[in-house]
CSV table of C-alpha atoms and ligand atoms in Angstrom, one decimal:
chain,number,residue,atom,x,y,z
A,1,MET,CA,1.8,10.1,-30.1
A,2,LYS,CA,0.5,7.1,-29.7
A,3,PHE,CA,2.5,3.8,-28.9
A,4,ARG,CA,1.9,1.2,-31.0
A,5,VAL,CA,2.2,-2.6,-29.1
A,6,GLY,CA,2.1,-5.9,-29.7
A,7,LEU,CA,1.5,-9.1,-27.7
A,8,ILE,CA,3.2,-12.4,-28.1
A,9,GLY,CA,1.8,-15.0,-26.5
A,10,CYS,CA,-2.0,-15.2,-25.8
A,11,GLY,CA,-2.0,-17.5,-22.6
A,12,ASN,CA,-2.1,-17.5,-18.6
A,13,ILE,CA,-0.5,-13.7,-18.2
A,14,PHE,CA,-1.9,-12.4,-21.5
A,15,SER,CA,-4.9,-10.5,-20.1
A,16,VAL,CA,-2.9,-9.4,-17.4
A,17,HIS,CA,-0.8,-7.4,-20.2
A,18,ALA,CA,-4.2,-6.6,-22.6
A,19,GLU,CA,-6.0,-5.0,-19.7
A,20,SER,CA,-3.1,-3.3,-18.6
A,21,LEU,CA,-2.4,-1.8,-21.7
A,22,VAL,CA,-5.7,-1.1,-22.4
A,23,ASN,CA,-6.1,1.3,-19.0
A,24,THR,CA,-2.3,3.0,-20.2
A,25,PRO,CA,-3.3,6.3,-21.7
A,26,GLY,CA,-0.8,7.2,-24.6
A,27,VAL,CA,-0.9,3.3,-25.8
A,28,GLU,CA,-2.7,1.1,-28.4
A,29,LEU,CA,-3.2,-2.2,-28.2
A,30,ALA,CA,-2.6,-3.1,-32.0
A,31,SER,CA,-2.1,-6.5,-32.4
A,32,VAL,CA,-1.5,-10.0,-30.9
A,33,CYS,CA,0.4,-13.3,-32.0
A,34,ASP,CA,0.3,-16.8,-30.9
A,35,ILE,CA,1.1,-19.9,-32.8
A,36,ASN,CA,-2.2,-21.3,-31.5
A,37,LEU,CA,-4.8,-19.8,-33.7
A,38,SER,CA,-7.6,-19.7,-31.8
A,39,ARG,CA,-6.2,-18.0,-28.8
A,40,ALA,CA,-4.6,-15.3,-31.0
A,41,SER,CA,-7.9,-14.7,-33.0
A,42,LYS,CA,-9.8,-14.8,-29.7
A,43,ALA,CA,-7.6,-12.5,-27.8
A,44,ALA,CA,-8.1,-10.0,-31.1
A,45,LYS,CA,-11.5,-10.3,-31.2
A,46,LYS,CA,-11.5,-9.4,-27.5
A,47,TYR,CA,-9.4,-6.4,-27.9
A,48,LYS,CA,-10.4,-5.5,-31.5
A,49,CYS,CA,-6.9,-5.7,-32.7
A,50,HIS,CA,-5.0,-7.6,-35.5
A,51,PHE,CA,-3.5,-11.0,-35.0
A,52,TYR,CA,-0.8,-13.2,-36.0
A,53,THR,CA,0.7,-16.9,-35.7
A,54,ASP,CA,4.0,-15.6,-36.8
A,55,TYR,CA,5.6,-12.9,-34.9
A,56,ASN,CA,7.9,-12.0,-38.0
A,57,ARG,CA,5.3,-11.3,-40.0
A,58,MET,CA,3.6,-9.3,-37.2
A,59,PHE,CA,6.8,-6.9,-36.7
A,60,LYS,CA,6.9,-6.6,-40.4
A,61,GLU,CA,3.6,-5.4,-41.2
A,62,GLU,CA,2.3,-3.7,-38.0
A,63,LYS,CA,4.9,-0.8,-37.3
A,64,LEU,CA,4.9,-1.6,-33.5
A,65,ASP,CA,6.6,0.8,-31.3
A,66,SER,CA,7.1,-1.9,-28.6
A,67,VAL,CA,6.2,-6.0,-28.0
A,68,HIS,CA,5.7,-7.8,-24.7
A,69,ILE,CA,6.9,-11.1,-24.6
A,70,LEU,CA,4.2,-13.3,-22.7
A,71,THR,CA,5.6,-16.7,-24.5
A,72,PRO,CA,7.8,-19.6,-22.5
A,73,HIS,CA,11.0,-19.2,-21.3
A,74,TYR,CA,13.3,-20.5,-23.8
A,75,LEU,CA,11.4,-18.5,-26.1
A,76,HIS,CA,12.3,-15.0,-24.8
A,77,PRO,CA,15.9,-14.5,-26.1
A,78,PRO,CA,14.8,-15.7,-29.9
A,79,MET,CA,11.7,-13.2,-29.8
A,80,THR,CA,13.2,-10.7,-27.8
A,81,ILE,CA,16.8,-10.1,-30.0
A,82,ARG,CA,14.3,-10.5,-33.4
A,83,ALA,CA,12.1,-7.6,-31.9
A,84,LEU,CA,14.9,-5.5,-31.3
A,85,LYS,CA,17.2,-5.5,-34.3
A,86,ASN,CA,13.6,-4.6,-36.1
A,87,LYS,CA,13.9,-1.6,-33.9
A,88,ILE,CA,11.1,-2.5,-31.5
A,89,ASN,CA,11.1,-1.6,-27.7
A,90,VAL,CA,10.8,-4.8,-25.3
A,91,LEU,CA,8.9,-5.8,-22.2
A,92,THR,CA,9.9,-9.1,-21.6
A,93,GLU,CA,8.3,-11.4,-18.7
A,94,LYS,CA,10.5,-12.9,-16.3
A,95,PRO,CA,13.0,-14.5,-16.3
A,96,ILE,CA,15.1,-12.7,-18.6
A,97,SER,CA,16.3,-16.3,-20.3
A,98,ILE,CA,17.2,-19.5,-19.3
A,99,ASP,CA,21.0,-19.1,-19.8
A,100,PRO,CA,23.5,-15.9,-19.1
A,101,LYS,CA,24.9,-15.8,-22.5
A,102,ASP,CA,21.5,-15.2,-23.7
A,103,ALA,CA,20.9,-12.4,-21.6
A,104,GLU,CA,23.8,-10.7,-22.4
A,105,LYS,CA,23.1,-10.7,-26.0
A,106,MET,CA,19.7,-9.7,-25.5
A,107,ILE,CA,21.0,-6.1,-23.7
A,108,LYS,CA,23.7,-5.7,-26.0
A,109,ALA,CA,21.1,-5.9,-28.7
A,110,ALA,CA,18.9,-3.1,-27.0
A,111,LYS,CA,22.2,-1.0,-27.0
A,112,ASP,CA,23.4,-1.8,-30.5
A,113,ASN,CA,19.4,-0.7,-32.0
A,114,LYS,CA,18.9,1.9,-29.7
A,115,VAL,CA,15.8,0.9,-28.2
A,116,ARG,CA,14.5,-0.2,-24.9
A,117,LEU,CA,14.6,-3.6,-23.1
A,118,GLY,CA,12.5,-3.9,-19.9
A,119,VAL,CA,11.9,-7.1,-17.8
A,120,ILE,CA,8.6,-7.6,-15.3
A,121,PHE,CA,9.3,-8.1,-12.0
A,122,GLN,CA,6.3,-6.3,-10.7
A,123,ASN,CA,6.3,-7.1,-6.9
A,124,ARG,CA,8.5,-4.6,-6.8
A,125,TYR,CA,5.7,-1.9,-7.0
A,126,ASN,CA,3.4,-3.3,-4.4
A,127,PRO,CA,2.9,-1.0,-2.0
A,128,GLY,CA,4.2,-3.1,0.5
A,129,SER,CA,7.7,-3.5,-1.0
A,130,GLN,CA,7.5,0.4,-2.1
A,131,LEU,CA,7.0,1.3,2.0
A,132,VAL,CA,9.9,-0.9,2.9
A,133,LYS,CA,12.1,0.7,0.3
A,134,LYS,CA,11.6,3.6,1.2
A,135,ASN,CA,12.3,3.0,4.9
A,136,LEU,CA,15.2,1.4,4.1
A,137,LEU,CA,16.4,4.4,1.8
A,138,ASN,CA,15.6,7.4,4.3
A,139,GLY,CA,17.7,5.1,7.0
A,140,LYS,CA,14.6,4.5,9.3
A,141,LEU,CA,15.1,1.0,9.1
A,142,GLY,CA,19.1,1.0,9.7
A,143,LYS,CA,21.0,-1.7,7.9
A,144,VAL,CA,19.4,-5.1,6.9
A,145,LYS,CA,21.0,-7.9,9.1
A,146,ALA,CA,19.3,-10.7,7.9
A,147,VAL,CA,16.1,-11.9,5.7
A,148,LYS,CA,14.0,-15.2,6.0
A,149,LEU,CA,12.3,-16.1,2.8
A,150,PHE,CA,9.7,-19.1,2.8
A,151,VAL,CA,7.8,-19.9,-0.3
A,152,THR,CA,5.4,-22.9,0.0
A,153,TYR,CA,3.3,-23.2,-3.3
A,154,HIS,CA,1.0,-25.6,-4.8
A,155,LYS,CA,1.3,-26.8,-8.2
A,156,PRO,CA,-0.7,-30.0,-8.8
A,157,ASP,CA,0.0,-32.3,-11.3
A,158,SER,CA,-2.3,-30.8,-14.0
A,159,TYR,CA,-0.2,-27.5,-13.7
A,160,TYR,CA,2.6,-29.6,-15.5
A,161,LYS,CA,0.4,-31.6,-17.6
A,162,THR,CA,-1.5,-28.7,-19.1
A,163,SER,CA,1.5,-27.4,-20.4
A,164,ASN,CA,3.9,-28.1,-23.5
A,165,TRP,CA,7.2,-26.5,-21.8
A,166,LYS,CA,6.4,-26.1,-17.5
A,167,GLY,CA,9.2,-28.9,-15.8
A,168,ARG,CA,10.9,-29.3,-18.8
A,169,LEU,CA,14.8,-28.0,-18.3
A,170,ASP,CA,15.7,-27.2,-21.6
A,171,LYS,CA,11.9,-24.8,-22.0
A,172,GLU,CA,11.2,-23.7,-18.0
A,173,GLY,CA,15.0,-23.5,-17.0
A,174,GLY,CA,13.9,-24.5,-14.1
A,175,GLY,CA,11.2,-25.0,-11.1
A,176,VAL,CA,10.1,-23.3,-8.2
A,177,LEU,CA,13.1,-20.8,-8.2
A,178,ILE,CA,13.1,-19.9,-11.5
A,179,ASP,CA,9.5,-19.5,-12.2
A,180,GLN,CA,8.0,-18.6,-9.0
A,181,ALA,CA,10.3,-17.5,-6.3
A,182,ILE,CA,12.1,-15.6,-8.8
A,183,HIS,CA,10.0,-12.7,-7.4
A,184,PHE,CA,11.0,-12.8,-4.0
A,185,ILE,CA,14.6,-13.0,-4.9
A,186,ASP,CA,14.4,-10.0,-7.1
A,187,VAL,CA,12.7,-8.0,-4.3
A,188,LEU,CA,14.9,-9.2,-2.0
A,189,ARG,CA,17.6,-7.8,-4.2
A,190,TRP,CA,16.4,-4.4,-4.9
A,191,LEU,CA,15.9,-4.5,-1.3
A,192,ILE,CA,18.8,-4.9,0.4
A,193,ASP,CA,20.7,-3.3,-2.9
A,194,ASP,CA,24.2,-4.5,-2.4
A,195,LYS,CA,26.4,-7.0,-4.3
A,196,VAL,CA,26.3,-10.6,-3.8
A,197,ASP,CA,29.1,-12.1,-1.8
A,198,TYR,CA,28.0,-15.8,-2.4
A,199,VAL,CA,25.5,-18.5,-2.3
A,200,GLU,CA,25.3,-21.8,-0.8
A,201,ALA,CA,22.3,-24.1,-1.8
A,202,ASN,CA,20.7,-27.2,-2.2
A,203,THR,CA,17.9,-27.9,-4.6
A,204,SER,CA,15.9,-31.7,-5.3
A,205,ARG,CA,12.7,-33.1,-6.8
A,206,ARG,CA,11.2,-34.1,-3.7
A,207,MET,CA,7.6,-34.9,-4.6
A,208,HIS,CA,6.6,-34.5,-8.4
A,209,LYS,CA,6.8,-37.2,-10.6
A,210,LEU,CA,6.4,-35.6,-14.0
A,211,ILE,CA,8.8,-32.9,-14.1
A,212,GLU,CA,12.5,-32.3,-14.8
A,213,VAL,CA,13.0,-29.3,-12.3
A,214,GLU,CA,13.5,-28.7,-8.6
A,215,ASP,CA,10.3,-28.6,-6.6
A,216,LEU,CA,12.4,-27.4,-4.0
A,217,ALA,CA,15.1,-25.2,-3.2
A,218,GLU,CA,16.9,-24.0,0.0
A,219,GLY,CA,20.0,-22.2,0.8
A,220,VAL,CA,21.7,-18.8,1.7
A,221,ILE,CA,22.7,-15.7,-0.3
A,222,LYS,CA,25.3,-13.6,1.7
A,223,PHE,CA,25.7,-10.0,0.5
A,224,LYS,CA,29.2,-8.2,0.5
A,225,LYS,CA,27.9,-5.2,3.5
A,226,GLY,CA,26.7,-8.7,5.7
A,227,ALA,CA,23.1,-9.1,4.9
A,228,TYR,CA,21.8,-12.8,4.6
A,229,ILE,CA,18.7,-14.4,3.0
A,230,CYS,CA,18.0,-18.0,4.1
A,231,PHE,CA,15.3,-19.2,2.0
A,232,TYR,CA,13.1,-22.4,1.6
A,233,LEU,CA,11.2,-22.7,-1.8
A,234,MET,CA,8.8,-25.3,-2.5
A,235,ASN,CA,5.5,-25.8,-4.6
A,236,PHE,CA,4.1,-29.2,-3.4
A,237,TYR,CA,2.4,-27.6,-0.6
A,238,SER,CA,-1.5,-28.4,-0.5
A,239,PHE,CA,-2.3,-24.9,-1.0
A,240,ASP,CA,-0.8,-21.5,-2.1
A,241,ALA,CA,0.3,-20.4,1.2
A,242,ASP,CA,1.2,-16.7,1.7
A,243,PRO,CA,4.8,-16.4,1.3
A,244,GLU,CA,6.7,-15.5,4.5
A,245,ILE,CA,8.9,-12.7,4.0
A,246,GLU,CA,10.8,-11.3,7.3
A,247,ILE,CA,13.4,-8.7,6.7
A,248,ASP,CA,15.6,-7.9,10.1
A,249,CYS,CA,16.9,-4.3,10.0
A,250,GLU,CA,18.9,-2.6,12.8
A,251,ASN,CA,16.3,-0.5,14.1
A,252,GLY,CA,13.1,-3.1,13.4
A,253,ARG,CA,11.5,-5.9,11.6
A,254,ALA,CA,9.7,-5.4,8.4
A,255,LYS,CA,6.7,-8.5,7.1
A,256,ILE,CA,5.9,-8.6,3.7
A,257,ILE,CA,2.5,-10.3,3.2
A,258,LYS,CA,1.6,-10.6,-0.5
A,259,ASP,CA,1.2,-7.0,-1.8
A,260,SER,CA,1.4,-5.2,1.6
A,261,ALA,CA,3.6,-5.2,4.4
A,262,ARG,CA,4.3,-3.9,8.1
A,263,ILE,CA,7.0,-2.4,9.8
A,264,SER,CA,7.5,-2.8,13.6
A,265,PHE,CA,10.2,-0.6,14.9
A,266,TYR,CA,12.1,-1.1,18.1
A,267,ASN,CA,11.1,2.4,19.6
A,268,GLY,CA,7.0,1.2,19.0
A,269,LYS,CA,6.0,3.1,16.0
A,270,GLU,CA,4.3,0.9,13.4
A,271,LEU,CA,3.6,1.7,9.9
A,272,LYS,CA,1.9,-0.5,7.1
A,273,ALA,CA,1.2,-0.3,3.7
A,274,GLY,CA,-1.6,-2.3,1.2
A,275,PRO,CA,-3.3,-1.7,-2.0
A,276,LYS,CA,-6.4,0.5,-2.1
A,277,PRO,CA,-8.8,-1.1,-4.5
A,278,ARG,CA,-9.4,1.9,-6.2
A,279,GLU,CA,-5.8,2.2,-7.5
A,280,TYR,CA,-5.8,-1.2,-9.3
A,281,ILE,CA,-7.3,-2.3,-12.5
A,282,ASP,CA,-9.4,-5.7,-13.0
A,283,TYR,CA,-7.3,-7.8,-14.9
A,284,GLY,CA,-9.6,-10.3,-16.0
A,285,GLU,CA,-9.8,-13.9,-16.7
A,286,ASN,CA,-7.2,-16.0,-15.5
A,287,ARG,CA,-5.5,-13.9,-12.9
A,288,LYS,CA,-3.9,-15.6,-10.1
A,289,ASP,CA,-4.3,-14.2,-6.8
A,290,TYR,CA,-0.2,-14.5,-6.0
A,291,TRP,CA,0.5,-12.3,-9.1
A,292,GLY,CA,-0.4,-9.2,-7.3
A,293,VAL,CA,-1.4,-6.2,-8.5
A,294,CYS,CA,1.1,-4.2,-9.8
A,295,HIS,CA,1.9,-5.2,-13.6
A,296,TRP,CA,0.0,-2.2,-14.5
A,297,ILE,CA,2.1,0.2,-12.6
A,298,GLN,CA,5.5,-1.4,-13.9
A,299,ILE,CA,3.9,-1.1,-17.4
A,300,LYS,CA,3.1,2.2,-17.6
A,301,GLU,CA,6.4,3.1,-16.0
A,302,PHE,CA,8.2,1.1,-18.9
A,303,TYR,CA,6.2,3.5,-21.2
A,304,LYS,CA,6.9,6.6,-19.3
A,305,ALA,CA,10.4,5.7,-19.5
A,306,LEU,CA,9.8,5.3,-23.5
A,307,ARG,CA,8.3,9.0,-23.5
A,308,GLU,CA,11.2,10.6,-21.5
A,309,ASN,CA,14.0,8.8,-23.7
A,310,ARG,CA,14.9,6.9,-20.3
A,311,GLU,CA,15.8,3.3,-19.2
A,312,PRO,CA,12.8,1.9,-17.7
A,313,GLU,CA,13.5,1.0,-13.9
A,314,VAL,CA,13.6,-2.6,-14.5
A,315,ASN,CA,16.0,-2.8,-17.8
A,316,GLY,CA,18.0,-5.8,-19.0
A,317,GLU,CA,21.1,-5.1,-16.6
A,318,GLU,CA,18.8,-4.9,-13.7
A,319,ALA,CA,16.9,-8.3,-14.5
A,320,LEU,CA,20.4,-10.1,-15.2
A,321,LYS,CA,21.3,-9.3,-11.3
A,322,THR,CA,18.7,-11.0,-10.1
A,323,GLN,CA,19.1,-13.5,-12.7
A,324,ARG,CA,22.7,-14.3,-11.6
A,325,ILE,CA,21.7,-14.9,-8.4
A,326,VAL,CA,19.5,-17.5,-9.4
A,327,TRP,CA,21.9,-19.2,-12.0
A,328,ASN,CA,24.4,-19.5,-8.9
A,329,ILE,CA,21.8,-21.2,-6.8
A,330,TYR,CA,21.3,-23.9,-9.4
A,331,LYS,CA,25.5,-24.2,-9.8
A,332,ALA,CA,25.9,-24.5,-5.9
A,333,ALA,CA,23.3,-26.9,-5.9
A,334,ARG,CA,24.8,-29.0,-9.1
A,335,GLU,CA,28.4,-28.5,-8.1
A,336,ARG,CA,27.7,-29.1,-3.9
A,337,ARG,CA,30.2,-25.6,-3.0
A,338,ARG,CA,29.7,-22.3,-2.2
A,339,VAL,CA,29.4,-20.1,-5.5
A,340,ARG,CA,31.4,-16.7,-5.3
A,341,SER,CA,30.0,-13.7,-7.3
B,1,LIG,N1,5.1,-11.8,-13.9
B,1,LIG,C1,3.9,-12.6,-13.2
B,1,LIG,O1,3.8,-12.5,-12.1
B,1,LIG,C2,4.1,-14.0,-14.1
B,1,LIG,C3,2.8,-14.4,-14.1
B,1,LIG,C4,2.4,-16.0,-15.0
B,1,LIG,C5,3.3,-16.0,-15.9
B,1,LIG,N2,4.5,-15.4,-16.2
B,1,LIG,C6,5.4,-15.5,-17.3
B,1,LIG,O2,4.8,-15.3,-18.4
B,1,LIG,C7,5.4,-15.8,-19.3
B,1,LIG,C8,4.3,-16.8,-20.3
B,1,LIG,O3,3.4,-17.7,-19.3
B,1,LIG,P1,1.8,-18.6,-19.4
B,1,LIG,O4,1.8,-19.0,-18.0
B,1,LIG,O5,1.1,-17.3,-19.8
B,1,LIG,O6,2.2,-19.4,-20.1
B,1,LIG,P2,1.6,-20.1,-20.8
B,1,LIG,O7,2.0,-21.6,-21.6
B,1,LIG,O8,-0.2,-20.0,-20.7
B,1,LIG,O9,1.2,-19.2,-22.3
B,1,LIG,C9,2.2,-19.4,-23.3
B,1,LIG,C10,1.9,-18.7,-24.9
B,1,LIG,O10,2.9,-18.8,-25.6
B,1,LIG,C11,2.3,-19.4,-27.0
B,1,LIG,N3,3.6,-19.5,-27.7
B,1,LIG,C12,4.2,-20.6,-27.5
B,1,LIG,N4,5.3,-20.5,-28.9
B,1,LIG,C13,5.1,-19.4,-29.4
B,1,LIG,C14,5.5,-19.0,-30.8
B,1,LIG,N5,6.5,-19.3,-31.3
B,1,LIG,N6,4.9,-17.6,-31.2
B,1,LIG,C15,3.8,-17.1,-30.5
B,1,LIG,N7,3.1,-17.7,-29.2
B,1,LIG,C16,4.0,-18.7,-28.7
B,1,LIG,C17,1.5,-20.5,-26.4
B,1,LIG,O11,0.7,-21.1,-27.3
B,1,LIG,C18,0.8,-20.2,-25.3
B,1,LIG,O12,-0.1,-19.6,-25.7
B,1,LIG,C19,6.3,-16.6,-18.6
B,1,LIG,O13,7.4,-15.9,-18.9
B,1,LIG,C20,6.4,-17.0,-17.2
B,1,LIG,O14,7.0,-16.9,-16.3
B,1,LIG,C21,4.8,-14.5,-15.0
């Protein structure tokens, strides 16, 4: 049986999902939806599928098994909940929601309707992240002591001027933290695999003039067993520099650079991992280098989970754990105090 899939939102990230689906056996891209008619019809023509401008109509007419939600952040909860109530499995782009209560409603709707909810955090599937995870799980790296996370991206005014939702608090839910750096917070939380004790943070709008959200966030995330992440995140640098992620462990240090990683053990041994071009697909137009190569891997894992009738690895609960760190960073900055989990 082939899963019939619909995609909602034919913007920047659309072709990454569409190409992933086309390259996944047992899956059929049945329909696309966008309120922008020309985007929807162009996408449908390219992928030889049906198109809609109203997602409720698509749910009614298409008999979909699953839908991917690729729309502005504030639309993830209503679209997800409507799909789940129609017994359609959902894979939504990050972040799960911009409000904690909505994320809980989404998770409940999946349970109540006996369908699955997955959330895209593709960077966990990078060969570099996987190498570090393996060496933490097998004990070779020992415990994580501390992490340095520096993200210095470039979002020009045009990035915000050409969007009707980016930079708006009610629609994006925040800035560099919830939109761009959330990927690294997720990978690091998954690697450290411990409960958060507290966060302390500052956020500000340092350079951008056109937006309501932060363009800088810095602080500390402290975990219960002692590890901590010190982070500095901003998106007004002069170019998209590779994020610097250094994980200092008992037996060595790991550096994650884009999709790759290098581990230097204190006994002199070194391990490296990076993408092998033949193992990945071409995501087509509009793709940004720093989105990485692993959407396809996570999307295949989601459909494997559906076929095996189990939860996807990154389900709603898993995404919510990362999301709570993000919200607590905003709360700590707003209330100028340490926020305990
Ligand atoms: N995982 C990643 O690396 C990654 C990268 C880029 C974007 N994203 C995420 O993907 C999502 C979309 O981002 P984007 O940059 O593609 O946004 P975008 O603005 O380029 O595209 C969003 C699309 O949704 C459509 N849309 C808006 N309201 C709609 C509605 N009611 N019904 C149907 N369509 C509607 C818009 O017309 C637009 O075409 C966001 O959650 C973003 O954070 C993730």
